Short mmCIF file of C-alpha atoms in Angstrom, two decimals:
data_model
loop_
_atom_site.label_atom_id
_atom_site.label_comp_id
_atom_site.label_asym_id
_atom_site.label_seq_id
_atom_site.Cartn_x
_atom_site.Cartn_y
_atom_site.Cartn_z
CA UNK P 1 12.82 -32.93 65.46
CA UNK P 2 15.21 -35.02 63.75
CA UNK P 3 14.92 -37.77 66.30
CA UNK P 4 11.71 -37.70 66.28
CA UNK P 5 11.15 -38.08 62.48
CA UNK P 6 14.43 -40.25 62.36
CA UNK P 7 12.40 -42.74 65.09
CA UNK P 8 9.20 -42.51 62.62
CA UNK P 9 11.17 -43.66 59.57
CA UNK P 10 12.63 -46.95 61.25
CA UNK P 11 9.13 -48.04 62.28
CA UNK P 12 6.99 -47.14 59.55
CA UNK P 13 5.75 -49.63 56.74
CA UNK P 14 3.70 -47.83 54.26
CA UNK P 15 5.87 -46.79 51.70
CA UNK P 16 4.48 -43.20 50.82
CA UNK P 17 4.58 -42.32 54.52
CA UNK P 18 7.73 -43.00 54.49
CA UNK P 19 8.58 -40.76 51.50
CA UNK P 20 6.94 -37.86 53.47
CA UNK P 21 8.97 -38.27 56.37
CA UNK P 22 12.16 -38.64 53.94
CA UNK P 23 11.10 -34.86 52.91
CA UNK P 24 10.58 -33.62 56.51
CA UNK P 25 14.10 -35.02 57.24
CA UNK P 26 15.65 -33.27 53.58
CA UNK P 27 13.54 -29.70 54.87
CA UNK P 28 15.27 -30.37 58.64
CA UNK P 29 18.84 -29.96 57.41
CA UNK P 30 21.94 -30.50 58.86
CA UNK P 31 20.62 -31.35 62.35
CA UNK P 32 18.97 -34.72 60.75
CA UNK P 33 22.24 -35.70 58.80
CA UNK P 34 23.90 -37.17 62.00
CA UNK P 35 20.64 -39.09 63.13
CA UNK P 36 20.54 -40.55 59.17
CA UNK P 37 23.66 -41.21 59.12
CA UNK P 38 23.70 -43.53 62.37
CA UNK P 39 20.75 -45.46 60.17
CA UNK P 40 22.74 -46.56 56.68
CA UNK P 41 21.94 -49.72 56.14
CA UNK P 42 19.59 -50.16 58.99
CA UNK P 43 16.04 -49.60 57.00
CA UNK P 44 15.03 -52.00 55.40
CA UNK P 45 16.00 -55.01 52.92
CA UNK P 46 16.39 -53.56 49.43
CA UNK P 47 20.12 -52.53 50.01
CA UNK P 48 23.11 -54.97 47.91
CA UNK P 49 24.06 -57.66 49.61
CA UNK P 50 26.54 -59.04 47.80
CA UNK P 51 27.31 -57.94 44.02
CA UNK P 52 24.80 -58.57 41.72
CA UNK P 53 25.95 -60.62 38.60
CA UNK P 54 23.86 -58.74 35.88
CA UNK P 55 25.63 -55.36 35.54
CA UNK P 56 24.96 -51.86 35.58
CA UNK P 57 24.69 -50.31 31.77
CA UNK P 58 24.06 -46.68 32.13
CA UNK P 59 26.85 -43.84 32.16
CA UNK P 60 24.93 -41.85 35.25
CA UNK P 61 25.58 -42.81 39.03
CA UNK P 62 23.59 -45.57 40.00
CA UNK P 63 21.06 -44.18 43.56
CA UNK P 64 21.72 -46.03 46.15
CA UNK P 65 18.51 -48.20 47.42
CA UNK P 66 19.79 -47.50 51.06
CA UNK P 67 16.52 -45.12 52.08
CA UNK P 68 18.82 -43.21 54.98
CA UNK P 69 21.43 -43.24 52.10
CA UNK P 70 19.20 -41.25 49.55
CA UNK P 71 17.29 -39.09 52.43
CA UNK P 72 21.14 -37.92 52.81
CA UNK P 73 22.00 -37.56 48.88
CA UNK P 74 18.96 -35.04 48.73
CA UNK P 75 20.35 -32.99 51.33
CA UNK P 76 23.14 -31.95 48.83
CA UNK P 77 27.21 -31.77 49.30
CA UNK P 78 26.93 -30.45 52.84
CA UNK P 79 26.26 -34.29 53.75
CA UNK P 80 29.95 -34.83 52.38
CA UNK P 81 31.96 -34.58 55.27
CA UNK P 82 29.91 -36.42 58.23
CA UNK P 83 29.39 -39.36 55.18
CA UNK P 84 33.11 -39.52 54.43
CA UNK P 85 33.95 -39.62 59.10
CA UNK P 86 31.65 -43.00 58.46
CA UNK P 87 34.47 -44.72 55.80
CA UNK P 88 37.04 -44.08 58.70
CA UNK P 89 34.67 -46.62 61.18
CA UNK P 90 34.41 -50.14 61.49
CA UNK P 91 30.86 -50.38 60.51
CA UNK P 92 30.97 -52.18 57.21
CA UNK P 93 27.31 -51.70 56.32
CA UNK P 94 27.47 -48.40 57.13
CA UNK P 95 30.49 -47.73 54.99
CA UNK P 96 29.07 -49.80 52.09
CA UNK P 97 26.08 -47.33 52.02
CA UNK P 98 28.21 -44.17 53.28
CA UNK P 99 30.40 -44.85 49.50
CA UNK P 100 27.33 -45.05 47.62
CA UNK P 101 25.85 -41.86 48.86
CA UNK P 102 29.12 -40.21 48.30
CA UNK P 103 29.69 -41.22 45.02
CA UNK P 104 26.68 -40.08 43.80
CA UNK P 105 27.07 -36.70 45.79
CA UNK P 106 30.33 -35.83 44.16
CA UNK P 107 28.92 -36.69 40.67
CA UNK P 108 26.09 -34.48 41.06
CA UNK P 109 27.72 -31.85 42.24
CA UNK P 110 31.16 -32.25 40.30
CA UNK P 111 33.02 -32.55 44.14
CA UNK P 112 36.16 -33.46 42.92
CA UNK P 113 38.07 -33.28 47.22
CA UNK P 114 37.20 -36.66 48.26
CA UNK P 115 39.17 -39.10 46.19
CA UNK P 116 41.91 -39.04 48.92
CA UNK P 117 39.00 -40.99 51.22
CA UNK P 118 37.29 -42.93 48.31
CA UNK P 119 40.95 -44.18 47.19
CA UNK P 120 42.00 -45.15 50.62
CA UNK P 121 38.47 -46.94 51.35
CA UNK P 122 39.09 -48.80 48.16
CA UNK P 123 42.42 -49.37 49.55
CA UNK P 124 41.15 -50.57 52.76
CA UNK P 125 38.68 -52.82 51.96
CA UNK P 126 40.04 -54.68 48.42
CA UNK P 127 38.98 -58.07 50.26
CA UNK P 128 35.39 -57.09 50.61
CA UNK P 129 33.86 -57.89 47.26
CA UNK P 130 30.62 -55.82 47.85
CA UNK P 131 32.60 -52.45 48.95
CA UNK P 132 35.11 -53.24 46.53
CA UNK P 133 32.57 -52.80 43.54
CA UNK P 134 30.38 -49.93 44.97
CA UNK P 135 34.16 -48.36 45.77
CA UNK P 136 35.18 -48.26 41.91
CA UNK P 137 31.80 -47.27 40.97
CA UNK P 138 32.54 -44.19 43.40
CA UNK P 139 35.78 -43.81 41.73
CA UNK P 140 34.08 -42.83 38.03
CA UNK P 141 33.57 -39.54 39.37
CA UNK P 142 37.41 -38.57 39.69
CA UNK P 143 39.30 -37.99 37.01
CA UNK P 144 42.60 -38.83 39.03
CA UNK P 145 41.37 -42.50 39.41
CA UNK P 146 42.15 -43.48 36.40
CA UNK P 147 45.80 -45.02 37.30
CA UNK P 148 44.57 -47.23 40.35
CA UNK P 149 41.10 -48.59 38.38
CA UNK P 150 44.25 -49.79 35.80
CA UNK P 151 45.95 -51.09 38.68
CA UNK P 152 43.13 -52.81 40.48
CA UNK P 153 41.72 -54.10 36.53
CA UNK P 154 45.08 -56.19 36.92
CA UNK P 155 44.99 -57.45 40.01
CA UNK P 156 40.87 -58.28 40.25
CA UNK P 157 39.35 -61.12 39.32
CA UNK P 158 35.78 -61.15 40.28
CA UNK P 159 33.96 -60.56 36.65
CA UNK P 160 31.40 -58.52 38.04
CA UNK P 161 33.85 -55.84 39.36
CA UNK P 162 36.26 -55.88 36.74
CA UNK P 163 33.42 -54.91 34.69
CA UNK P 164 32.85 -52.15 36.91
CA UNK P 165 36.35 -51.01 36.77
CA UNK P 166 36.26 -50.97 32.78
CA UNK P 167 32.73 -48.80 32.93
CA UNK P 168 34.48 -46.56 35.40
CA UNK P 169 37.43 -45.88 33.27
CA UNK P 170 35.64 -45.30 30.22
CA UNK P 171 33.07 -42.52 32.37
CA UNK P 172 36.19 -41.20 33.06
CA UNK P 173 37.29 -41.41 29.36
CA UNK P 174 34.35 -39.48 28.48
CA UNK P 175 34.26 -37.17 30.86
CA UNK P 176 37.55 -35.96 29.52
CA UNK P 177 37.03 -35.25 26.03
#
């Protein structure tokens, strides 16, 4: 069961047993999203922190390096939804990993419903540097972002994000021609 496995993950060290029981969770479905879910940002130490200073260079969406984050990315655009009830919470760790996985869900799959929730979590949390950044990376994948990236590129001064909110516009720039 999801639990089960879900219970497994959180105490296991070895990294390729870990992997398997990221697989068993991907092959259980929709009854493991909820359990994964409840553990973003809880395995582990390799998640961001804060925002790194040396940026990010390539056009494709950056995987997250939360593990419950990418167990959930596998599981395809059906993880959407429950991922997008989490940027709605208080749990800022969970958010932070919930925007990553989302981001990188909509690019793959060319989801263009969820800027709505992306824009207002962007909206919402402008003071917190770290979702801030992994926010407008999110943003790349929506062609209707364009106007607030230009409005936020004013009004941001961290150099680190503002240098994520020019790569974001210019995916988008791409994207369109």
């Amino acid at each position: 069961s999801a639990v089960v496995l879900c219970a497994a993950l959180i105490k296991e060290k070895k990294l390729y047993t870990k992997i398997e029981i990221c697989h068993a969770l991907v092959k259980t479905g929709k009854p493991a999203i909820d359990k994964l879910i409840s553990l973003l940002g809880k395995i582990g130490h390799n998640q961001y922190r804060k925002v790194p200073s040396k940026p990010f260079l390539k056009d494709s969406y950056p995987l997250p390096r939360d593990l419950a984050a990418r167990t959930l990315i596998r599981m395809g655009p059906e993880a959407i939804p429950p991922l997008v009830s989490v940027l709605i919470g208080d749990d800022v760790t969970a958010i932070s990993e919930a925007i990553d996985a989302i981001g990188h869900l909509c690019d793959n799959h060319r989801c263009e419903d969820y800027f709505g929730e992306v824009a207002h979590c962007t909206n919402r949390f402008s003071s917190n540097e770290l979702i801030l950044w992994k926010s407008v990376r999110a943003l790349s994948v929506f062609a209707e972002a364009k106007p607030l990236l230009q409005k936020l590129a004013t009004e941001v001064n961290h150099p680190a994000i503002k240098n994520e909110i020019e790569r974001s516009i210019s995916i988008i720039h791409k994207r369109k021609q």
